Coordinates of C-alpha atoms and ligand atoms in Angstrom, one line a residue:
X29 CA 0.0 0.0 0.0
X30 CA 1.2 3.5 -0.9
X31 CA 1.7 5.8 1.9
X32 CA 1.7 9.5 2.7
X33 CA 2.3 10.6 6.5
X34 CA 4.7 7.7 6.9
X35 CA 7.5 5.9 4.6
X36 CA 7.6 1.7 5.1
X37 CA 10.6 0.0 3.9
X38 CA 11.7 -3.6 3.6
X39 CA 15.6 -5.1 3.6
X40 CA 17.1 -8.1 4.4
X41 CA 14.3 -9.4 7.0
X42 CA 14.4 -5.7 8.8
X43 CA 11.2 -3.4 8.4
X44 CA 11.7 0.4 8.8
X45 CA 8.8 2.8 9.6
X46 CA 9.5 6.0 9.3
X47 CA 7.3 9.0 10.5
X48 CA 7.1 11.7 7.7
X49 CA 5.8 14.8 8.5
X50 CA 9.0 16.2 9.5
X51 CA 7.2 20.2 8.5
X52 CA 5.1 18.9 11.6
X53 CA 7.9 17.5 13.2
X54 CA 6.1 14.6 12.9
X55 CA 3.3 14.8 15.2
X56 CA 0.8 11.9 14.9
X57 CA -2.9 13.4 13.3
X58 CA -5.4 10.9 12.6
X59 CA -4.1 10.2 8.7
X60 CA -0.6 9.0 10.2
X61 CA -2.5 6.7 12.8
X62 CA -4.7 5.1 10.4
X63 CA -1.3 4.3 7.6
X64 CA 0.2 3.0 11.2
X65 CA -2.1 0.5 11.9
X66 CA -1.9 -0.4 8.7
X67 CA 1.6 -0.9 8.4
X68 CA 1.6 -2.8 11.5
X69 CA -0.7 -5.4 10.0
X70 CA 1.8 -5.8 6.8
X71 CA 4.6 -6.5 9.5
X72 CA 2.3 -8.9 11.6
X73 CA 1.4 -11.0 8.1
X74 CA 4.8 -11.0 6.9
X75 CA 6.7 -13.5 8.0
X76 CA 9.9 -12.2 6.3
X77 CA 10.1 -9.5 8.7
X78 CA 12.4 -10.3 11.5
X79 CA 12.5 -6.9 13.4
X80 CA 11.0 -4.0 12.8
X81 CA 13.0 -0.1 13.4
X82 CA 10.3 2.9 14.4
X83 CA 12.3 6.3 13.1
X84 CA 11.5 9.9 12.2
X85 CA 11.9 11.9 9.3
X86 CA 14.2 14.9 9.5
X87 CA 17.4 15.7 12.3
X88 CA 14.9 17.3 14.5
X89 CA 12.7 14.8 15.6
X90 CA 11.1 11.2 16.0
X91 CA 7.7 12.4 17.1
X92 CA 6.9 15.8 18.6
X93 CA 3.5 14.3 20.4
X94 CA -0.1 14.2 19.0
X95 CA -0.7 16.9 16.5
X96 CA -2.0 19.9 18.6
X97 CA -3.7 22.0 15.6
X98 CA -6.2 18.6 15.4
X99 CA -6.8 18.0 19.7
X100 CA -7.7 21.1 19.7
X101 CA -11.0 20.9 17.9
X102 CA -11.9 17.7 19.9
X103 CA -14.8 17.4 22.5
X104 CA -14.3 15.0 25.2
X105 CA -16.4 12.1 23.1
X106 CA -13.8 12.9 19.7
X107 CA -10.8 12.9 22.2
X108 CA -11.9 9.7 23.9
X109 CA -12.4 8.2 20.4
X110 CA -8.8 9.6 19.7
X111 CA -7.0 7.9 22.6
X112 CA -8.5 5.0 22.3
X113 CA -7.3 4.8 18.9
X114 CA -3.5 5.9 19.7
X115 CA -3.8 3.5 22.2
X116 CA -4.9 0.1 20.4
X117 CA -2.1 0.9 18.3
X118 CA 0.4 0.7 20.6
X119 CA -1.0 -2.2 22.4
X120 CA -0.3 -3.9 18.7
X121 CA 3.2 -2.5 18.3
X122 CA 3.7 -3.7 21.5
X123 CA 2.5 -7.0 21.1
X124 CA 3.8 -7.8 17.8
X125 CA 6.0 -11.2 18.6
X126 CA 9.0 -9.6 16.8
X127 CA 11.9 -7.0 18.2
X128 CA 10.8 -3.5 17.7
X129 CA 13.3 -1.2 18.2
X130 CA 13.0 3.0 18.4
X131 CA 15.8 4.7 16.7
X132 CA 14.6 8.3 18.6
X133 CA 16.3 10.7 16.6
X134 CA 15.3 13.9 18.5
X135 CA 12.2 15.0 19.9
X136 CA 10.1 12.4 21.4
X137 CA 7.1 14.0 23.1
X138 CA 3.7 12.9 24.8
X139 CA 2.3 10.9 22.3
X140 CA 6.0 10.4 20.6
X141 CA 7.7 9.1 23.8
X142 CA 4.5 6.8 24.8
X143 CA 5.5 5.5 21.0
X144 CA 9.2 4.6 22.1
X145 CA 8.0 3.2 25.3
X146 CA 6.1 0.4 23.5
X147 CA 8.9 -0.8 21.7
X148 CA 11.1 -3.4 23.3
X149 CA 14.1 -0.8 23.8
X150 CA 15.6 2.7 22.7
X151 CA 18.5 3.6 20.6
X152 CA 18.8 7.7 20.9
X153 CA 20.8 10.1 19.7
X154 CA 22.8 12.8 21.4
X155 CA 20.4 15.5 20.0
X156 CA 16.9 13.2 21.4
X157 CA 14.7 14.8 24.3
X158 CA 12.1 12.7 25.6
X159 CA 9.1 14.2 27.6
X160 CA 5.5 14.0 28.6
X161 CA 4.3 17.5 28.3
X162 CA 0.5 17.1 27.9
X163 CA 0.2 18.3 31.6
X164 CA 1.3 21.9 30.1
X165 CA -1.3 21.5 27.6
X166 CA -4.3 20.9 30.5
X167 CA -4.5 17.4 29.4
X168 CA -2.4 13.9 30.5
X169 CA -0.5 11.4 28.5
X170 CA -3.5 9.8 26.7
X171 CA -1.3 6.6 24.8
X172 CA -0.4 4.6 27.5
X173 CA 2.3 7.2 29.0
X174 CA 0.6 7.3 32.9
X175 CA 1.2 3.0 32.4
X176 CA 4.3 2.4 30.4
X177 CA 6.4 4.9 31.8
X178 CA 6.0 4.1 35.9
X179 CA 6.6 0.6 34.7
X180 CA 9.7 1.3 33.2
X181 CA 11.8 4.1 35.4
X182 CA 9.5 3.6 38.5
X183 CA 6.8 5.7 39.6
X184 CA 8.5 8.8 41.3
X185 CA 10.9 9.7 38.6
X186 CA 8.0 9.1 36.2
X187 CA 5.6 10.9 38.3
X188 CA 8.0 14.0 38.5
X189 CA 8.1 13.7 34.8
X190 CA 4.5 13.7 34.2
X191 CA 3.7 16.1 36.6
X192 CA 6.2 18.9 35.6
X193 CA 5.9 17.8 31.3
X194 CA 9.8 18.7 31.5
X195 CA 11.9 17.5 29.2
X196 CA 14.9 15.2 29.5
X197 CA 18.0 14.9 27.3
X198 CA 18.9 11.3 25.7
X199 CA 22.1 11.3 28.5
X200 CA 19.4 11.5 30.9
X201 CA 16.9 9.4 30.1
X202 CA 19.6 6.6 29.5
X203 CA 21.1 7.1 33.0
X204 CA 16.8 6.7 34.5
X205 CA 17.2 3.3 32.6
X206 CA 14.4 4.2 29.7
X207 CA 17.2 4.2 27.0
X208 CA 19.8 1.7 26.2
X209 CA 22.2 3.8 23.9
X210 CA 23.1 7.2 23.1
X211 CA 24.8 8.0 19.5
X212 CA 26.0 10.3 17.5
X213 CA 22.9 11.4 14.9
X214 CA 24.8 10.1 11.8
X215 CA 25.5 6.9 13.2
X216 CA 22.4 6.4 15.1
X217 CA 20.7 4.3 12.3
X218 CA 23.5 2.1 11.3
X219 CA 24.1 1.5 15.0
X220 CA 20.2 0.7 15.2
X221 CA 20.5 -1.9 12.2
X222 CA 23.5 -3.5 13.4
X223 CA 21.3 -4.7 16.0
X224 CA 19.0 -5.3 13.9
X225 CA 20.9 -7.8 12.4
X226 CA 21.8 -9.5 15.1
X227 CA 18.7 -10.4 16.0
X228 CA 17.5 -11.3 12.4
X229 CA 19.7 -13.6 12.7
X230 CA 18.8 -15.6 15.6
X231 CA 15.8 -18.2 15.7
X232 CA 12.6 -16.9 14.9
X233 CA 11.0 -19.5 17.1
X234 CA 13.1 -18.7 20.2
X235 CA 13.3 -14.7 19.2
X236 CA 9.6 -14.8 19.6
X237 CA 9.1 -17.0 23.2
X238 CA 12.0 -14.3 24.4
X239 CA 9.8 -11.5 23.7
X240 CA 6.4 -13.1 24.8
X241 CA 8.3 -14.4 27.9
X242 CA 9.7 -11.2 29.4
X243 CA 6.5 -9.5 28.5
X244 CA 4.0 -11.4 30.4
X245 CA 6.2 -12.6 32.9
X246 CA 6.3 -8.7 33.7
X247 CA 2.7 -8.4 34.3
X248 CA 2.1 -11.3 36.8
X249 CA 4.1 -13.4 40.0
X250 CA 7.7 -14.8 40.0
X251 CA 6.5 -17.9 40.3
X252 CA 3.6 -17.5 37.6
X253 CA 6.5 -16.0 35.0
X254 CA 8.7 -19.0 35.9
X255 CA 6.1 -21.2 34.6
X256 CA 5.7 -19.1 31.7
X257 CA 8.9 -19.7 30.6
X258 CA 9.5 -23.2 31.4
X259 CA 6.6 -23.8 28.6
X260 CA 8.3 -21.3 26.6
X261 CA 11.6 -22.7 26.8
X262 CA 9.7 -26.1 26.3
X263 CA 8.3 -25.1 23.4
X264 CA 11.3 -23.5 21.6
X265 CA 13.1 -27.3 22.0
X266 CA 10.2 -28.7 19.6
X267 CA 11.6 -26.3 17.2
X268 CA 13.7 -26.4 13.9
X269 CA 15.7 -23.6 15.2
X270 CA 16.2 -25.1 18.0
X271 CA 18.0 -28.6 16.4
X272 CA 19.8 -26.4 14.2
X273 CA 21.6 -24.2 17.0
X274 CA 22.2 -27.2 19.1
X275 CA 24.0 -28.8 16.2
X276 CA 25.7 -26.4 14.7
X277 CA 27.6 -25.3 17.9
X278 CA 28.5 -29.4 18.2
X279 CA 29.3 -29.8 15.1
X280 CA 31.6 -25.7 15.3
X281 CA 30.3 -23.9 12.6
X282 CA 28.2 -21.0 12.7
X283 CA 23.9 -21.7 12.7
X284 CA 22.0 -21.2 9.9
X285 CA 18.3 -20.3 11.3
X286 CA 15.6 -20.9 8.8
X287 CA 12.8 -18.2 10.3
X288 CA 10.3 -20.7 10.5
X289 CA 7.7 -20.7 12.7
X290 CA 8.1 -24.4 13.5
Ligands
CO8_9 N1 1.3 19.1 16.9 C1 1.2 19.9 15.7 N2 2.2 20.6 15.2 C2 3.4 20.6 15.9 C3 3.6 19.8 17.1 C4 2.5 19.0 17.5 N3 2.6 18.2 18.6 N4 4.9 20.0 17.5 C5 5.4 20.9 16.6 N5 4.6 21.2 15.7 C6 4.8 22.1 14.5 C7 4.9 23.6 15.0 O1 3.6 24.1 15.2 C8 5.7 24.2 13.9 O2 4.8 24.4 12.8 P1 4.9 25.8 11.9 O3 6.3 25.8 11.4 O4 3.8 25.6 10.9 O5 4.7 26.9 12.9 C9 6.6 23.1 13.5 O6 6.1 21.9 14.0 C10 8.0 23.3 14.1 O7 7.8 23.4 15.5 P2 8.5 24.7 16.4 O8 8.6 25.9 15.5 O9 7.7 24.8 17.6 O10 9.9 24.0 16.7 P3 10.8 24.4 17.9 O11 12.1 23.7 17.6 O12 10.8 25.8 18.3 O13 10.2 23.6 19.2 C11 9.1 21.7 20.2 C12 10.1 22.2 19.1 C13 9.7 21.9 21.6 C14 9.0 20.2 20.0 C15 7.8 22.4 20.1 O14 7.3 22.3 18.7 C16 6.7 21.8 21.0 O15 6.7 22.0 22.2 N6 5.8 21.0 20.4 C17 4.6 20.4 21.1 C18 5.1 19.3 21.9 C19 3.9 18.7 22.7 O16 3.3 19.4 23.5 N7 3.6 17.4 22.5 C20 2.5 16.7 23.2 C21 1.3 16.8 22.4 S1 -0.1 16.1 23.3 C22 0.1 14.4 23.1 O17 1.0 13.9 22.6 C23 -1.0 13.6 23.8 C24 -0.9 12.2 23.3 C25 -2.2 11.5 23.8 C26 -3.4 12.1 23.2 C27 -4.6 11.4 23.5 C28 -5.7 12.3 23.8 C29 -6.9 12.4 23.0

């Protein structure tokens, strides 16, 4: 499908989504949402994609929030609507069974940080700032930010950050634990795909009971989560992948994973 608020590449098993209305410093309107969720289902029904990079357009920014000119002609029904929206599609970023990784490559505000925060982990570069501002606006974080955030850095910091809508440089925000890497801008996509890489590489069976693993096994019990990966580890054993990275380190040369879901 032909898109026009975001760009959707395809290369060597790694998908690339880039917001594209870098003149809006690409704040998300109702248009971009919709060629979102759409370009989320092509990842979720393609099972050449391996992992899949979230970027913006431009040097200035990954995603600079909702778009403002459009929340404020909303009533409280429309804005509803709206979050509800956002929200289901960051619940399927989230839950796609593949790595997502956000290359943040400057601003990444209210809506744009709640983004990031549903991917499995942040790259940044020097020039990113990450902040919930909404509370400046006379509104809160309507995509998932009052949820993810806590969950990731812990309540106070996140509550400070919430309640004040101040921004935070990348430095910062990797030293509070919500980003893993801070790069220079040119090399922050080449950094992101060598990643990337890596984990195209690996089993898709196992890449997938990693993901779904750590994920549920952070919303319930130690004991619960244990289980939940005893099946998972179970499972992965049953797999292709599996025989082939068990032989292939006996047998000292390097695996060659197939990507199939068996
Ligand atoms: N929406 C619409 N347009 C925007 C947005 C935005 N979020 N952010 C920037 N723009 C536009 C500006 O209006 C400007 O347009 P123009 O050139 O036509 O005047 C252009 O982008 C460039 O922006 P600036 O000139 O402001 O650039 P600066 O470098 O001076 O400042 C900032 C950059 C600091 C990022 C500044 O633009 C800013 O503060 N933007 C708004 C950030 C913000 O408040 N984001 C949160 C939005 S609310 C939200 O995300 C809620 C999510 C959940 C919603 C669910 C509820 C229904």
């Amino acid at each position: 499908m032909a898109y026009e608020n975001i760009l959707f590449t395809l290369e060597d098993g790694i998908a690339t989504i880039t917001f594209n209305r870098p003149k809006a410093l690409n704040a998300l309107n109702g248009a971009l949402l919709g060629e979102l969720s759409q370009a989320l289902g092509e990842v979720a029904a393609n099972e050449e994609v391996r992992v899949l990079i979230l970027t913006g357009a431009g040097e200035k920014s990954f995603v600079a929030g909702a778009d403002i000119t459009e929340l404020a002609t909303y009533g409280p029904l429309q804005a509803k609507a709206f979050a509800q929206q956002g929200q289901a599609i960051i619940s399927t970023l989230q839950s796609l069974t593949i790595p997502v990784i956000a290359a943040v490559n400057g601003f990444a505000l209210g809506g744009g940080s709640e983004m990031a925060l549903a991917c499995d982990f942040i790259y940044a570069s020097e020039n990113a700032n990450f902040g919930l501002p909404e509370i400046s606006l006379g509104i809160i974080p309507g995509f998932g930010g009052t949820q993810r955030l806590p969950r990731l850095i812990g309540p106070n910091l996140a509550k400070e950050m919430i309640f004040t809508g101040k921004m935070i440089p990348a430095v910062e925000a990797r030293e509070i634990g919500m980003v893993n890497k801070v790069l220079p801008s040119e090399s922050l996509m080449e950094e992101t795909l060598k990643t990337a890489r890596i984990m195209a590489s690996k089993g898709k069976v196992s890449l997938r009971a990693a993901k779904q693993s750590v994920n549920r096994g952070l919303t319930v019990d130690l004991a619960t989560g244990l289980d939940i990966e005893c099946d998972a580890f179970a499972l992965c054993m049953a797999s292709e992948d599996a025989k082939e990275g068990t032989a292939a380190f006996l047998e000292k040369r390097k695996a060659a994973f197939k990507g199939r879901l068996k």
